[in-house]
Short mmCIF file of C-alpha atoms in Angstrom, two decimals:
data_model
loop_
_atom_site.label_atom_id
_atom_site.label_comp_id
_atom_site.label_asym_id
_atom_site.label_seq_id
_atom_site.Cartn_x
_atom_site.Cartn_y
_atom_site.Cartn_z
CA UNK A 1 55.98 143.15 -23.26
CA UNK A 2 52.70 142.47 -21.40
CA UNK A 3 52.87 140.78 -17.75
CA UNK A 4 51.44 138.17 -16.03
CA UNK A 5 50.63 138.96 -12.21
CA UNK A 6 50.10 136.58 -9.53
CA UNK A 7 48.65 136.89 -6.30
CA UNK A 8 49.94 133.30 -5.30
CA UNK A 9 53.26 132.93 -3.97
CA UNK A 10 53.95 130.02 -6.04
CA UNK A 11 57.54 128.21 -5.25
CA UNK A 12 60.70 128.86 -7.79
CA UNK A 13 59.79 125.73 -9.75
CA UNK A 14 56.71 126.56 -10.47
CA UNK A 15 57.61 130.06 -10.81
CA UNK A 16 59.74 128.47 -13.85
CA UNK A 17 57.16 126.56 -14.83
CA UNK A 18 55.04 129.46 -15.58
CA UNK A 19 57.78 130.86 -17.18
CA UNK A 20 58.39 128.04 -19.61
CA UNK A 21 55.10 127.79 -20.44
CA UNK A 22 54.39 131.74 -21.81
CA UNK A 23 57.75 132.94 -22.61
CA UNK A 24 56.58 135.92 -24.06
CA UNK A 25 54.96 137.88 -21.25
CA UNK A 26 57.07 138.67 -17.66
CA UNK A 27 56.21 137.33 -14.67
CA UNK A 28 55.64 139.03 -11.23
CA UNK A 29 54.64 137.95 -8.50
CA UNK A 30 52.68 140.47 -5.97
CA UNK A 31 52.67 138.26 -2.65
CA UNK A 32 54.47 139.96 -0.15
CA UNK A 33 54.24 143.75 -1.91
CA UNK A 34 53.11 146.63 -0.20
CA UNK A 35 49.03 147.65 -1.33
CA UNK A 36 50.08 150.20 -3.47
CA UNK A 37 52.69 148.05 -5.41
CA UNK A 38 50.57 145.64 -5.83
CA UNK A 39 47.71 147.72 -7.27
CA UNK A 40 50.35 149.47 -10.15
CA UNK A 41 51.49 145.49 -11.36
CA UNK A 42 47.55 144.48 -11.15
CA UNK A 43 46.73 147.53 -13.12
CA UNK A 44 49.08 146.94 -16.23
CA UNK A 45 48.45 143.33 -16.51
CA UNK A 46 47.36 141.11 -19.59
CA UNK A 47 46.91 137.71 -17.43
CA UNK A 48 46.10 137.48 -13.38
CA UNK A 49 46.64 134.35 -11.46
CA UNK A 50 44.34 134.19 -8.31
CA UNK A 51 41.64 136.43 -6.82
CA UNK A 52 42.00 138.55 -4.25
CA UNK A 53 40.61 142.23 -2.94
CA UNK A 54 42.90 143.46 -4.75
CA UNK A 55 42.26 141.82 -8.01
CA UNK A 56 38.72 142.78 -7.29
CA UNK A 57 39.57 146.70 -6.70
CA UNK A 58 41.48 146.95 -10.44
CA UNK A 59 38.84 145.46 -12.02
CA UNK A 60 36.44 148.23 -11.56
CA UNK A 61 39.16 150.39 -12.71
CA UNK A 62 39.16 151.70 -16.34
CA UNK A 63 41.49 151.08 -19.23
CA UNK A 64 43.17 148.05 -17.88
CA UNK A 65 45.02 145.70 -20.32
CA UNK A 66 43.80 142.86 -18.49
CA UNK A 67 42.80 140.03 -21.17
CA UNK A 68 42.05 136.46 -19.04
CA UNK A 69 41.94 135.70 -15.42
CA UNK A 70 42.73 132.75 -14.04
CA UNK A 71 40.78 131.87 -10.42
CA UNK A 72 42.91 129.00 -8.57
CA UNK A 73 39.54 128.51 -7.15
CA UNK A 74 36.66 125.76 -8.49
CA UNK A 75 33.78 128.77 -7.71
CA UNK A 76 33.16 131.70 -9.31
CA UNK A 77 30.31 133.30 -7.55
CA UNK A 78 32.18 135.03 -5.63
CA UNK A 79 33.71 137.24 -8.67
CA UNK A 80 31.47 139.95 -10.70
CA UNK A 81 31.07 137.75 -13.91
CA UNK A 82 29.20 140.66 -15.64
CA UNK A 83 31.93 143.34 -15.29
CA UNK A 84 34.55 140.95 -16.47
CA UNK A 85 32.48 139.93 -19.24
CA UNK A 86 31.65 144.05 -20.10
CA UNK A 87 35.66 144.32 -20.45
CA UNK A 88 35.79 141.34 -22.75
CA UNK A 89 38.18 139.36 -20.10
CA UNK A 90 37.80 135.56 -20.43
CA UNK A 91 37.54 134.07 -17.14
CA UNK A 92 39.41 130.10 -15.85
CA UNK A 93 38.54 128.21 -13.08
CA UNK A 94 40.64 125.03 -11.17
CA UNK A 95 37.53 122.80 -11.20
CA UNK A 96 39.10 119.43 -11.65
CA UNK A 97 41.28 119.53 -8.83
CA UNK A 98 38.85 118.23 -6.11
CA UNK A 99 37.29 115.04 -7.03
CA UNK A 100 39.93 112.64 -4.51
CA UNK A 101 39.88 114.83 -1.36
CA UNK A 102 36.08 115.95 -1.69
CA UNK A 103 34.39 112.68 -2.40
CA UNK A 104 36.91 111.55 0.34
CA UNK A 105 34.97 113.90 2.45
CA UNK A 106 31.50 113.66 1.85
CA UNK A 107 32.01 109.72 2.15
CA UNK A 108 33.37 110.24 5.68
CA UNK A 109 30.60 112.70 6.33
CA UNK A 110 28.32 109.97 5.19
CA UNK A 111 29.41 107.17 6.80
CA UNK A 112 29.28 109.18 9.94
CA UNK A 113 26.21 109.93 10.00
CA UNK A 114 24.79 105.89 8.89
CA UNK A 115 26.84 104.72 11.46
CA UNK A 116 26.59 106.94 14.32
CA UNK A 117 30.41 107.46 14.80
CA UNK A 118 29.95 111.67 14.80
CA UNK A 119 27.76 110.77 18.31
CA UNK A 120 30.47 108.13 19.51
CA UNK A 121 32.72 110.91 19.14
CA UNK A 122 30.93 113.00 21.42
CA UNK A 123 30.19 110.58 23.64
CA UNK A 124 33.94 109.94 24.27
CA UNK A 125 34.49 113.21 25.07
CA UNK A 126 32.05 113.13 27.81
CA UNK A 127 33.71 109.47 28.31
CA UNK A 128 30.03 108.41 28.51
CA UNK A 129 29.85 104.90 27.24
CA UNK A 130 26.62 104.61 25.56
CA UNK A 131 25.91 102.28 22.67
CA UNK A 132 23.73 103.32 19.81
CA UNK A 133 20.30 101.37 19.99
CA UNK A 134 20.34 101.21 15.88
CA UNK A 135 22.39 102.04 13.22
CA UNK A 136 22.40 102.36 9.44
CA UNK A 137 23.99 100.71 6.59
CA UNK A 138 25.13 102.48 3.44
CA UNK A 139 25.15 99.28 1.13
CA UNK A 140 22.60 98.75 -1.15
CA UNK A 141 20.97 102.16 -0.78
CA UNK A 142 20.09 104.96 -3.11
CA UNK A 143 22.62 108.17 -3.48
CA UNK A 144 21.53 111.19 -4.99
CA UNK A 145 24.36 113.88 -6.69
CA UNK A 146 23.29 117.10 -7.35
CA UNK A 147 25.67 118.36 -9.78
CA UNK A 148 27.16 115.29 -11.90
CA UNK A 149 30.37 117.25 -12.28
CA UNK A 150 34.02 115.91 -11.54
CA UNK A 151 33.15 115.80 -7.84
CA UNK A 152 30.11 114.02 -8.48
CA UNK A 153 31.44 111.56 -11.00
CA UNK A 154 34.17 110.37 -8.26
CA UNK A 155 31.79 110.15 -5.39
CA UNK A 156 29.78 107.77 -7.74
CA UNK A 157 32.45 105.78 -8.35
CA UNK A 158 32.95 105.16 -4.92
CA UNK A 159 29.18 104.80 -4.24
CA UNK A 160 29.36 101.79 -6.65
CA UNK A 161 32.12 100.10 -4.42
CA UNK A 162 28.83 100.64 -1.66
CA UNK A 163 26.55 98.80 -4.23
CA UNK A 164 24.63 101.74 -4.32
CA UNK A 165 22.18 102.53 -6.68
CA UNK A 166 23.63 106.09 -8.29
CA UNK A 167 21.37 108.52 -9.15
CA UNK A 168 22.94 111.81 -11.04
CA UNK A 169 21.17 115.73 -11.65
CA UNK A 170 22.79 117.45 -14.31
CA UNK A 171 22.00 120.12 -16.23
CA UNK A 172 21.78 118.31 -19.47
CA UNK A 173 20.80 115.05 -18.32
CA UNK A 174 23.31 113.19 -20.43
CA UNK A 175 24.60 109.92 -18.82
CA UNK A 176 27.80 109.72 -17.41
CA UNK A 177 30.24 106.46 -15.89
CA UNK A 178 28.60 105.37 -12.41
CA UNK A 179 25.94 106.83 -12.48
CA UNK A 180 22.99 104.21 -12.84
CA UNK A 181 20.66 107.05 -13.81
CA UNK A 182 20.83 110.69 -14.99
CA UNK A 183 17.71 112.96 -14.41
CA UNK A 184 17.44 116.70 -15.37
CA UNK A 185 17.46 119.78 -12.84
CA UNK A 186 13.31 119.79 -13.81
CA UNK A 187 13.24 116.00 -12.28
CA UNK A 188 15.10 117.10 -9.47
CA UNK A 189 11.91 116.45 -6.63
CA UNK A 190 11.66 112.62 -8.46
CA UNK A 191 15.05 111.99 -7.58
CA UNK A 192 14.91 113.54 -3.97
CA UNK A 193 12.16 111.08 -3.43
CA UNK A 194 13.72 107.57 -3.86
CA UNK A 195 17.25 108.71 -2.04
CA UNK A 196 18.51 107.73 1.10
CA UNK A 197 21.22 110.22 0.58
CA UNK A 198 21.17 113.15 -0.62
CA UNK A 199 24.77 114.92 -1.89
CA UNK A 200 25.01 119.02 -3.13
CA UNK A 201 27.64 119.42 -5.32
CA UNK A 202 26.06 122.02 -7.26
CA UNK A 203 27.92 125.55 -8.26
CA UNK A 204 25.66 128.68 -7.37
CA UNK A 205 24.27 130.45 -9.71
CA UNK A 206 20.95 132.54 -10.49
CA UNK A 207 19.49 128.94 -11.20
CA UNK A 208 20.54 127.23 -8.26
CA UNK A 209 20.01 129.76 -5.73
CA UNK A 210 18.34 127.96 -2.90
CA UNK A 211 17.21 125.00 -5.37
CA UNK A 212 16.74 122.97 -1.85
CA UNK A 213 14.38 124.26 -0.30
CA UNK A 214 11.02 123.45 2.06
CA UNK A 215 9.62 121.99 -0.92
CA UNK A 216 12.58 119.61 -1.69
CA UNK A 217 12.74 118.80 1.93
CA UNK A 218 9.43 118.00 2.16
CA UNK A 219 9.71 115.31 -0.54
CA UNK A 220 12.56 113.84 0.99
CA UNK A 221 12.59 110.56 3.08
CA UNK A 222 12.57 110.63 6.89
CA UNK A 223 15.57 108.29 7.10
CA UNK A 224 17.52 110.77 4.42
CA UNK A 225 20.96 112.37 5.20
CA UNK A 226 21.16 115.76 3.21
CA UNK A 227 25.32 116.47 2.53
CA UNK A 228 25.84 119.64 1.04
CA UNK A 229 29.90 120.42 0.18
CA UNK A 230 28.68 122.65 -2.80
CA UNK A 231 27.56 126.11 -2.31
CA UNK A 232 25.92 127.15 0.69
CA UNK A 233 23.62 129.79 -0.98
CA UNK A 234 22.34 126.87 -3.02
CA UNK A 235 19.98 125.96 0.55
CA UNK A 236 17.37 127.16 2.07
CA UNK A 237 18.81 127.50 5.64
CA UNK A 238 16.05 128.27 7.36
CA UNK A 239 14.05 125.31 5.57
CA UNK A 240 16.93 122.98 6.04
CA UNK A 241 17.17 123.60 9.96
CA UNK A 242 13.30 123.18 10.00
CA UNK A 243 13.69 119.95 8.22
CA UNK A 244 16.16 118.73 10.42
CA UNK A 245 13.95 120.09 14.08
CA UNK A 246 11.03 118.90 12.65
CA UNK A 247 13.03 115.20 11.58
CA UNK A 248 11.82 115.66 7.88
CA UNK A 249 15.14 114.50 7.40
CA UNK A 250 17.29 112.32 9.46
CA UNK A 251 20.47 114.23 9.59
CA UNK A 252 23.15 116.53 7.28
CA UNK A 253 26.59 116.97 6.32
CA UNK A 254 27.30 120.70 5.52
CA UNK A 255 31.05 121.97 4.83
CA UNK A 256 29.28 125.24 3.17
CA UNK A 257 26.97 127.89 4.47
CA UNK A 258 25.17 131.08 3.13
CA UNK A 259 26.94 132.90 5.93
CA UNK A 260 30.75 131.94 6.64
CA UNK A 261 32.18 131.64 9.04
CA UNK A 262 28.94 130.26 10.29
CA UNK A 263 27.97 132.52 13.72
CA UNK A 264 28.49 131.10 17.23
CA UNK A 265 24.99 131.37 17.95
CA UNK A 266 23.90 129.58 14.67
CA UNK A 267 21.20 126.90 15.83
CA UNK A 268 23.13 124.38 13.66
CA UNK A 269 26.18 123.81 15.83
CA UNK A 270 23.87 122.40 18.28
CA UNK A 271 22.20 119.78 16.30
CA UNK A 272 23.62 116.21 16.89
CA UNK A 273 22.39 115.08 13.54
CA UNK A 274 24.51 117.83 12.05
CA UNK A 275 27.80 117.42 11.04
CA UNK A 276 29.86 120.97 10.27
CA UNK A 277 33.15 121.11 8.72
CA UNK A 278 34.77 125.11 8.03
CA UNK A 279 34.33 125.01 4.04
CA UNK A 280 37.61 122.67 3.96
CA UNK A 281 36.37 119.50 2.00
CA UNK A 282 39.11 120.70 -0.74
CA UNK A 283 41.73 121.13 1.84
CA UNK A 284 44.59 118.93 0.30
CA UNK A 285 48.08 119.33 -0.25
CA UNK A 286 48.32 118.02 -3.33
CA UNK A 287 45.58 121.16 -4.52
CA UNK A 288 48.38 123.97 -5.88
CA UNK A 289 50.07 121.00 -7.93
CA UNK A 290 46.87 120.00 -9.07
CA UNK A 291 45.83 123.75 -9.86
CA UNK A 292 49.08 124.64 -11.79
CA UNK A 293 48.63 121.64 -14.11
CA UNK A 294 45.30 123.47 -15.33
CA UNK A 295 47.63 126.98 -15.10
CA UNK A 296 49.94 125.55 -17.25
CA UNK A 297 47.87 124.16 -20.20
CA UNK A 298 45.83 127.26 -19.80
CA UNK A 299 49.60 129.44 -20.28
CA UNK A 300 50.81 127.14 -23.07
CA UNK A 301 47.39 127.48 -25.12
CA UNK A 302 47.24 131.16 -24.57
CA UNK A 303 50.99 131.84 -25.45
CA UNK A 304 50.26 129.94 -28.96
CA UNK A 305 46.31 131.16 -29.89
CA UNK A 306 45.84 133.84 -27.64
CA UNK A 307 43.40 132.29 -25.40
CA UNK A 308 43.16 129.69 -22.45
CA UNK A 309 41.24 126.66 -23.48
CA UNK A 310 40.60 125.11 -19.80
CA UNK A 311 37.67 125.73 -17.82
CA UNK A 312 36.52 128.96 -19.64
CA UNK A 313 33.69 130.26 -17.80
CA UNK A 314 30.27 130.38 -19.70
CA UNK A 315 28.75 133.58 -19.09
CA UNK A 316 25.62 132.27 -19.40
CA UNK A 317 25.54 129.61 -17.10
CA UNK A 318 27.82 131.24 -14.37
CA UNK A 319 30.30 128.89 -14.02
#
């Protein structure tokens, strides 16, 4: 009988869950096994649940049963697409599981920034009492989403509550619910130029490897707010913090970096028109519940045809 191998420690229900929903392949859990133990369950397994170093070790090793994995993860860039590919393993993905605390969080990102409360904040730590000579108001104004996915879909749904005018950038341009407009990737500098805000959801890939750069800045507004809680790799860094010391753009909310944990030294903390969060936007607890639901239909599917049959990763288009 083959096994399924997890590098989560999920709980005893959903342990059963799992169970329930392949019956015909073991479970084992590795959390909490010693390296070597770990390695000899990886190593003879036909499904893995979760990435990890060690995940990422067996892979490279040869004759391993290994048939799908399933990241608990939304990203994949992180995982060598083309070896798993060469091996003939289909790869998942938990995209689907963000959209409520993510949109959450680039809304309080932008908010902050229109209405100066990240500089109140500061200011009360100083307890300096100094009122803002002007700020902004998000109503009305134009939105930009860079990646029209589940994320983006939800953020433009609450964008509309905003009266905002929703622009989407999506890969096929197709139209989608709340967004006002769809545009292409190729129409991507049109779009930068009518928003007021600016909002990276975008996976990376070979395509989207820094997509925003000095040339996207530069056709930016002034008053624009840049909010990137996609990919870090997906910006030019250095053209971003020139943007922002230069005031090409009025100010950014960045939970993602192309180097993380983002140094000490990094010119970035000191900006006050900079908001950082740790890569945490997706920090919920409802995320594991939200993740196994995807597991599961993934386990049921595969049990019955052989195959998951949500969020298979296109090998072409990297994610």
């Amino acid at each position: 009988m083959g096994t399924i191998v997890s590098v989560h420690p999920f709980d005893e229900e959903q342990v059963k869950a799992i169970q329930e929903a392949c019956p015909s392949l073991d479970y084992v859990s590795v959390s909490g096994f010693g390296a070597d133990e770990a390695r000899a369950a990886l190593m003879g397994a036909e499904v893995i649940l979760g990435w990890n170093r060690d995940v990422l070790k067996i892979i490279h090793a040869h004759g391993i049963p290994l048939r799908w994995l399933q990241n608990l993860g939304a990203g994949v860039d992180h995982i060598p697409l083309e070896r798993l590919q060469s091996l003939g393993v289909i790869l998942t993905h938990a995209s689907g599981v963000h959209p409520n605390g993510i949109s959450e969080s680039i809304f309080a990102m932008l908010l902050s920034l229109t209405r100066n409360v990240h500089i109140a904040i500061r200011n009360q730590q100083q307890q300096t009492w100094k009122p803002s000579k002007i700020m902004g108001e998000a109503h009305g104004k134009t939105i930009a989403i860079l990646g029209a996915g589940a994320i983006g879909l939800e953020t433009a749904k609450l964008a509309q509550a905003f009266s905002m005018n929703v622009l989407g950038v999506r890969k096929s341009g197709e139209p989608a619910e709340w967004v006002d407009r769809m545009y292409t990737i190729e129409q991507l500098n049109e779009v930068l130029a009518q928003s007021d805000y600016i909002v990276n959801c975008l996976p990376l890939t070979a395509q989207t490897k820094h997509l925003i750069g000095r040339e996207q800045f530069a056709v930016m507004k002034p008053s624009a707010i840049y909010i990137n809680i996609g990919r870090g790799g997906t910006t030019d860094t250095a053209a971003l913090i020139d943007a922002l010391q230069q005031e090409r753009i009025a100010g950014a909310g960045l939970d993602v970096f192309e180097q993380e944990p983002l140094p000490q030294e990094h010119p970035l903390w000191k900006m006050e028109n900079v908001i950082i969060t740790p890569h945490e936007t997706g920090n919920t607890p409802y995320y594991m519940d939200r993740a196994l639901s995807i597991v599961l239909d993934n386990l049921k599917y595969y049990s019955a045809q052989g195959k998951p049959c949500r969020n298979v990763v296109d090998w072409q288009a990297q994610y």
